[in-house]
mmCIF file of C-alpha atoms in Angstrom:
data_model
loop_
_atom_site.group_PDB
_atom_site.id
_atom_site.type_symbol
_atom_site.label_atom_id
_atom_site.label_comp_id
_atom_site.label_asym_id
_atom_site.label_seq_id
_atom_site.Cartn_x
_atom_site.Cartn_y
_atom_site.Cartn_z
ATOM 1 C CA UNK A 1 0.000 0.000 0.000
ATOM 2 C CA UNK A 2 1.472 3.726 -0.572
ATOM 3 C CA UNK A 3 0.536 6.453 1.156
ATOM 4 C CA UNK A 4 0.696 10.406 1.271
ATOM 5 C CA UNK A 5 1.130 11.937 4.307
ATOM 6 C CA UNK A 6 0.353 15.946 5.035
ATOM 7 C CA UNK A 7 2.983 17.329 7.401
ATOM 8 C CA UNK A 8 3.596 20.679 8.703
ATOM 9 C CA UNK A 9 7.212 21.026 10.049
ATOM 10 C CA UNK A 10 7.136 23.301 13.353
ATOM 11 C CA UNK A 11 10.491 23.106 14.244
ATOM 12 C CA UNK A 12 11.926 24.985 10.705
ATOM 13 C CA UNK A 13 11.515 27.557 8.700
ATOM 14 C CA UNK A 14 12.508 28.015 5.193
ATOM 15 C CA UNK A 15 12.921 31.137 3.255
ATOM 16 C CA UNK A 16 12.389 30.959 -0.127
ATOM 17 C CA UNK A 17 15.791 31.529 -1.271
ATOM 18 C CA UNK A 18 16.727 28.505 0.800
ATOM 19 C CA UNK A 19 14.969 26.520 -1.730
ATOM 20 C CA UNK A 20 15.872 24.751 -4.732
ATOM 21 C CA UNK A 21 14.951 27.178 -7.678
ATOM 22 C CA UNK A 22 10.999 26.959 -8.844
ATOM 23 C CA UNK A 23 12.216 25.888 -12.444
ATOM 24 C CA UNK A 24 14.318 23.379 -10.849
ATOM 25 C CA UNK A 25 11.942 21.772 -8.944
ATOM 26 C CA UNK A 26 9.554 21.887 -11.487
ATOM 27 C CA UNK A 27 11.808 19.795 -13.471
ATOM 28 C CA UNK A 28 12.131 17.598 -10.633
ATOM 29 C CA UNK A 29 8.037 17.295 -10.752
ATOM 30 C CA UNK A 30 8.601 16.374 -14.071
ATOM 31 C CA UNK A 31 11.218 13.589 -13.087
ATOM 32 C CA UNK A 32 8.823 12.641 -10.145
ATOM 33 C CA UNK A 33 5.735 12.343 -13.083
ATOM 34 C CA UNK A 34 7.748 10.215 -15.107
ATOM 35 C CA UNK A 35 9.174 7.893 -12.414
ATOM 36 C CA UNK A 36 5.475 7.105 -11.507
ATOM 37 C CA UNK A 37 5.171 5.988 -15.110
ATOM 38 C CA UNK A 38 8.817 3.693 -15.275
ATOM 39 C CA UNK A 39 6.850 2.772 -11.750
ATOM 40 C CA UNK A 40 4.273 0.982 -13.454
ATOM 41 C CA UNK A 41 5.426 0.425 -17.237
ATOM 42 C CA UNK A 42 6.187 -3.019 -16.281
ATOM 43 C CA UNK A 43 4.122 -3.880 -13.515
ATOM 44 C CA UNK A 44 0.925 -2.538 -14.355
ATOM 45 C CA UNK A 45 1.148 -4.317 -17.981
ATOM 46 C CA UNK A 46 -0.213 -7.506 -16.574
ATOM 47 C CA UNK A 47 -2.681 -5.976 -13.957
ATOM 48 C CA UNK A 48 -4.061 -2.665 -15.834
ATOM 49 C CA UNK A 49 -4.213 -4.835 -19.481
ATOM 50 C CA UNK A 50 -6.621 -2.417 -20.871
ATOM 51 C CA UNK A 51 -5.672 0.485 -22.686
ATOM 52 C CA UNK A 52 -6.159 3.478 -20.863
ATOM 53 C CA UNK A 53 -7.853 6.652 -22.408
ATOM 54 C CA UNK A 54 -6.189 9.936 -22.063
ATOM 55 C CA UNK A 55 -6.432 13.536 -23.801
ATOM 56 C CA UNK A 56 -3.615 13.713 -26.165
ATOM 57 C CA UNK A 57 -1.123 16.083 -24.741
ATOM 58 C CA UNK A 58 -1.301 19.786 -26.830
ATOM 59 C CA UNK A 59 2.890 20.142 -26.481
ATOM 60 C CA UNK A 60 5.074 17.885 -28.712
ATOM 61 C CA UNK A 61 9.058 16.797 -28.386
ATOM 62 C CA UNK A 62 11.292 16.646 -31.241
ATOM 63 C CA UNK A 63 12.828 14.051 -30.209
ATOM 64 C CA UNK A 64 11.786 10.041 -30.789
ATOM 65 C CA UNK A 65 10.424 8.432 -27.786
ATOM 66 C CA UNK A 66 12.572 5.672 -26.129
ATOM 67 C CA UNK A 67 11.728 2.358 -27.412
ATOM 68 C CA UNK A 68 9.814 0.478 -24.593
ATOM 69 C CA UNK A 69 12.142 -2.179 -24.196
ATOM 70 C CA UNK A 70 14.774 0.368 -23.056
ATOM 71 C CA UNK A 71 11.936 2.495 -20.681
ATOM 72 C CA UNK A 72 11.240 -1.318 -19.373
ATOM 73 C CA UNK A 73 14.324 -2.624 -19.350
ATOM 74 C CA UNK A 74 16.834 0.358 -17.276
ATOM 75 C CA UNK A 75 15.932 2.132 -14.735
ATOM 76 C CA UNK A 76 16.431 2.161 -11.097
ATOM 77 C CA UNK A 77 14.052 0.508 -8.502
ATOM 78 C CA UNK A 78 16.113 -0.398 -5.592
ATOM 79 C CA UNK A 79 13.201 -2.558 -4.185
ATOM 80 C CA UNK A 80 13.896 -4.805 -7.157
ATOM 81 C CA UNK A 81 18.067 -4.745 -6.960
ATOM 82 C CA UNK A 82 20.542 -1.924 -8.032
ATOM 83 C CA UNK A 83 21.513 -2.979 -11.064
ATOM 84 C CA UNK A 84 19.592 -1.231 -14.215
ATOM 85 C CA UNK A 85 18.418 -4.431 -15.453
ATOM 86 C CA UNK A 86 16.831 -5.520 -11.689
ATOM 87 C CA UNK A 87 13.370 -4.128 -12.140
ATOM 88 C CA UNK A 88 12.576 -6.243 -14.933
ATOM 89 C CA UNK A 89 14.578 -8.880 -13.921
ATOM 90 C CA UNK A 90 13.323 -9.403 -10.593
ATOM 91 C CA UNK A 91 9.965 -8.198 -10.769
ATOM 92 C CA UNK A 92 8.044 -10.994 -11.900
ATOM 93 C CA UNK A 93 6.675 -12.029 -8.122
ATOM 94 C CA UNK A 94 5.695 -8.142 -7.849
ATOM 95 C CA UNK A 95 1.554 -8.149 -6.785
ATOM 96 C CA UNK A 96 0.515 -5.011 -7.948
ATOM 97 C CA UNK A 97 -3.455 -5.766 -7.095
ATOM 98 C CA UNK A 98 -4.869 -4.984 -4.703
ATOM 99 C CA UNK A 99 -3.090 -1.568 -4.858
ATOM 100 C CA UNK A 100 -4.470 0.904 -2.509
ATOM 101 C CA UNK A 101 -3.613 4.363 -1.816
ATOM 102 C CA UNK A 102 -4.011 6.155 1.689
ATOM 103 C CA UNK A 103 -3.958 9.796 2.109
ATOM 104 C CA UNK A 104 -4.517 11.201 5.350
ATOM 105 C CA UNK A 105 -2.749 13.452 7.980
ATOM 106 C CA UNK A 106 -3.681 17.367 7.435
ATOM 107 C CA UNK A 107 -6.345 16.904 5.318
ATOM 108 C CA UNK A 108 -10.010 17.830 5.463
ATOM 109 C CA UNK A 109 -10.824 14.180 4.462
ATOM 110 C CA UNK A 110 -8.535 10.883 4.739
ATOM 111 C CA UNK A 111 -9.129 8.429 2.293
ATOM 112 C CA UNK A 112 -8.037 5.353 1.031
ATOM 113 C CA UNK A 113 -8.519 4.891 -2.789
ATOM 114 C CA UNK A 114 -8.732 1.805 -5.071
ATOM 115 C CA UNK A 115 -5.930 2.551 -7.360
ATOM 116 C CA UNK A 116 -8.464 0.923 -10.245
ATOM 117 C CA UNK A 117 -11.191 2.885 -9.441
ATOM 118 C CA UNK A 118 -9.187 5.650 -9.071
ATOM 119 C CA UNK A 119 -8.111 5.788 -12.003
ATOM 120 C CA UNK A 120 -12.048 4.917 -13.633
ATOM 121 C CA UNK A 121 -12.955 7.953 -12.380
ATOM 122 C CA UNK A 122 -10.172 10.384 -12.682
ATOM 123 C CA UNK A 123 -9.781 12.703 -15.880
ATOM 124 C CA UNK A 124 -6.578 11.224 -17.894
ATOM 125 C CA UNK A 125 -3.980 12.995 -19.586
ATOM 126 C CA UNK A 126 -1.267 12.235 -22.216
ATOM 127 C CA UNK A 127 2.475 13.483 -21.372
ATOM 128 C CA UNK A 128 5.697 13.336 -23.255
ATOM 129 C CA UNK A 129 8.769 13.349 -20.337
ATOM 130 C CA UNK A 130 12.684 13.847 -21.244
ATOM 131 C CA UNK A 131 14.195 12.548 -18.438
ATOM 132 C CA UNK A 132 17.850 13.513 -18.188
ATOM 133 C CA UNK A 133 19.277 11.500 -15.247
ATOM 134 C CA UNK A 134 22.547 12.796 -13.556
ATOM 135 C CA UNK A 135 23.830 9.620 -14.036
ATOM 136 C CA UNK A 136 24.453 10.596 -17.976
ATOM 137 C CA UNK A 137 21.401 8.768 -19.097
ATOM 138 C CA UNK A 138 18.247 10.226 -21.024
ATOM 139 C CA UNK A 139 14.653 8.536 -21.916
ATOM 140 C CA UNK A 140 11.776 10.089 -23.684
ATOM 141 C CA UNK A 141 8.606 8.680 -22.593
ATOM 142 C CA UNK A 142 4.904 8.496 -23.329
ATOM 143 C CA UNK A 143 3.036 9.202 -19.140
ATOM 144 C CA UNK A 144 -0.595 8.787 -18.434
ATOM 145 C CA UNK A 145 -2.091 10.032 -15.631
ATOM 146 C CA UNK A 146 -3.411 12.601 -13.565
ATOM 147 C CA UNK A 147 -2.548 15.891 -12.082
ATOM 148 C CA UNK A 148 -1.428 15.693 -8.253
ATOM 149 C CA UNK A 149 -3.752 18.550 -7.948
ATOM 150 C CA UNK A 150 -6.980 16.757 -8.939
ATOM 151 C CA UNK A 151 -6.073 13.823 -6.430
ATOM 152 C CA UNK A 152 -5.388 16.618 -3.917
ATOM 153 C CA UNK A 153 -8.618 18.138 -4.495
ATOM 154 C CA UNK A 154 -10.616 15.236 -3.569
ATOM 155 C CA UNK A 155 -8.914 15.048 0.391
ATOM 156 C CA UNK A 156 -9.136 19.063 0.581
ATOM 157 C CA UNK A 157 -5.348 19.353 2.542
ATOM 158 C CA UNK A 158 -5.675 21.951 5.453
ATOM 159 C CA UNK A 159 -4.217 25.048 5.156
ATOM 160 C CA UNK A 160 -2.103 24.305 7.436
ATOM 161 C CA UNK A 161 -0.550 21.307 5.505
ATOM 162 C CA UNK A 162 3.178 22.557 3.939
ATOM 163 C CA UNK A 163 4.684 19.095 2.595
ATOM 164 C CA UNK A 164 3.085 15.829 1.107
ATOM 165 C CA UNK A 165 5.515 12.498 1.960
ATOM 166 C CA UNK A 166 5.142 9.856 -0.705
ATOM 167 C CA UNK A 167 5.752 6.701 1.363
ATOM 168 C CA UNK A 168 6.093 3.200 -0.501
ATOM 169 C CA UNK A 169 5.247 -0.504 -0.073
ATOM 170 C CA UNK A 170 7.502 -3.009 1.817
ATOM 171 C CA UNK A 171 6.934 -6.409 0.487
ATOM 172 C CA UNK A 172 10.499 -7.684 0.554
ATOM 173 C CA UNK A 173 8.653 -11.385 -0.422
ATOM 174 C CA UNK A 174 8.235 -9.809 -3.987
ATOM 175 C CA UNK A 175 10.906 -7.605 -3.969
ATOM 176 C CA UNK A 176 14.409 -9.020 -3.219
ATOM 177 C CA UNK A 177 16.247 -5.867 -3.112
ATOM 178 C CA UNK A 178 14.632 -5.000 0.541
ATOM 179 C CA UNK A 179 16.248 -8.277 2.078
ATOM 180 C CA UNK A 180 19.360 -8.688 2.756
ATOM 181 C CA UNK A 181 22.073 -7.602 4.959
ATOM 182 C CA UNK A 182 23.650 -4.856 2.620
ATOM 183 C CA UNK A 183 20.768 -2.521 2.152
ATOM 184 C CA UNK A 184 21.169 0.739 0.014
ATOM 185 C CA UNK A 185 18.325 2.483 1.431
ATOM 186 C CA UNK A 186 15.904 2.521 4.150
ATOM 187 C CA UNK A 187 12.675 0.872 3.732
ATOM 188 C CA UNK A 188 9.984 2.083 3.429
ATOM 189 C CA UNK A 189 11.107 4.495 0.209
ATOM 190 C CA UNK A 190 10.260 8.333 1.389
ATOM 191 C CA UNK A 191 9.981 11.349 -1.048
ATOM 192 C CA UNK A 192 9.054 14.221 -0.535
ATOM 193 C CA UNK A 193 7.187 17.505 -1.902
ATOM 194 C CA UNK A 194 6.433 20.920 -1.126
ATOM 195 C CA UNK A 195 2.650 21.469 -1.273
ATOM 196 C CA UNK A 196 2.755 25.290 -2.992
#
């Protein structure tokens, strides 16, 4: 199960020029977008078989989009292993159903959605991503989905609310690369966004 979590940190205070630059992070959104679809471009195959329905996106790259067996085939999911080729090596004991999503903490109204009904109900959208990865990789990919905002919208955050924690699933049964002794990150995965 993943999980957003509304925070409000008392104990700091950031200026805004102790940020990372808005069209920085707004790249990182971007990256953050795009990861979500790498997320699921192999594991939701099998579980989500139907073809969703999106509006086209209105903006257009010049570039030709990664073939899939690349987008599929490298990327980095340390639950799977940290080698580029782990995720769709190691993946194939992944259950991605049921896959439920919990929002709560400063929010008008927690919920927990049905990732499948969720997104039934929820107004699609075509993206085209470049992803440039500091690692001296690129990938230009095709993302459905939905704006944060419209999810957002449906749990009305409290004012209040400054941060939203992205916090992932532990299931180191189906994915080898949270067992073990030598662990390269802390589990469960945490990311993290500023709300404005």
């Amino acid at each position: 199960m993943s999980s957003f979590k509304f925070s409000r940190l008392s104990h700091a205070r950031l200026t805004y020029d102790a940020v990372t630059p808005k069209n920085l992070y707004l790249h990182r959104r971007q990256f953050m977008a795009g990861l979500g679809a790498l997320a699921t471009a192999g594991f939701a195959s099998s579980a989500f078989a139907d073809p969703l329905k999106a509006v086209a996106s209105a903006y257009k790259v010049d570039e030709k989009l990664t073939p899939k067996a690349d987008v599929t085939s490298y990327n980095n999911f340390y639950e799977f292993g940290t080698d580029k080729s782990d995720p769709a090596a190691n993946s194939s004991d992944y259950k991605p159903l049921p896959w439920k999503l919990t929002i709560d903490g400063l929010v008008k109204q927690p919920k927990e959605f049905d990732m499948r009904e969720l997104i039934d109900k929820m107004p699609l959208e075509e993206r085209i991503y470049r992803m440039r990865c500091v690692e001296a990789w690129s990938m230009v990919i095709p993302w459905i989905g939905f704006p944060l905002a419209s999810l957002l919208s449906q749990v009305e955050p409290l004012g209040s609310a400054k941060y939203i924690a992205f916090t992932g699933v532990v299931r180191p049964e189906e994915m080898p690369g949270q067992k073990g002794l030598f662990q390269v990150l802390d589990w469960p995965y945490v990311e993290g966004l500023r709300l404005d």
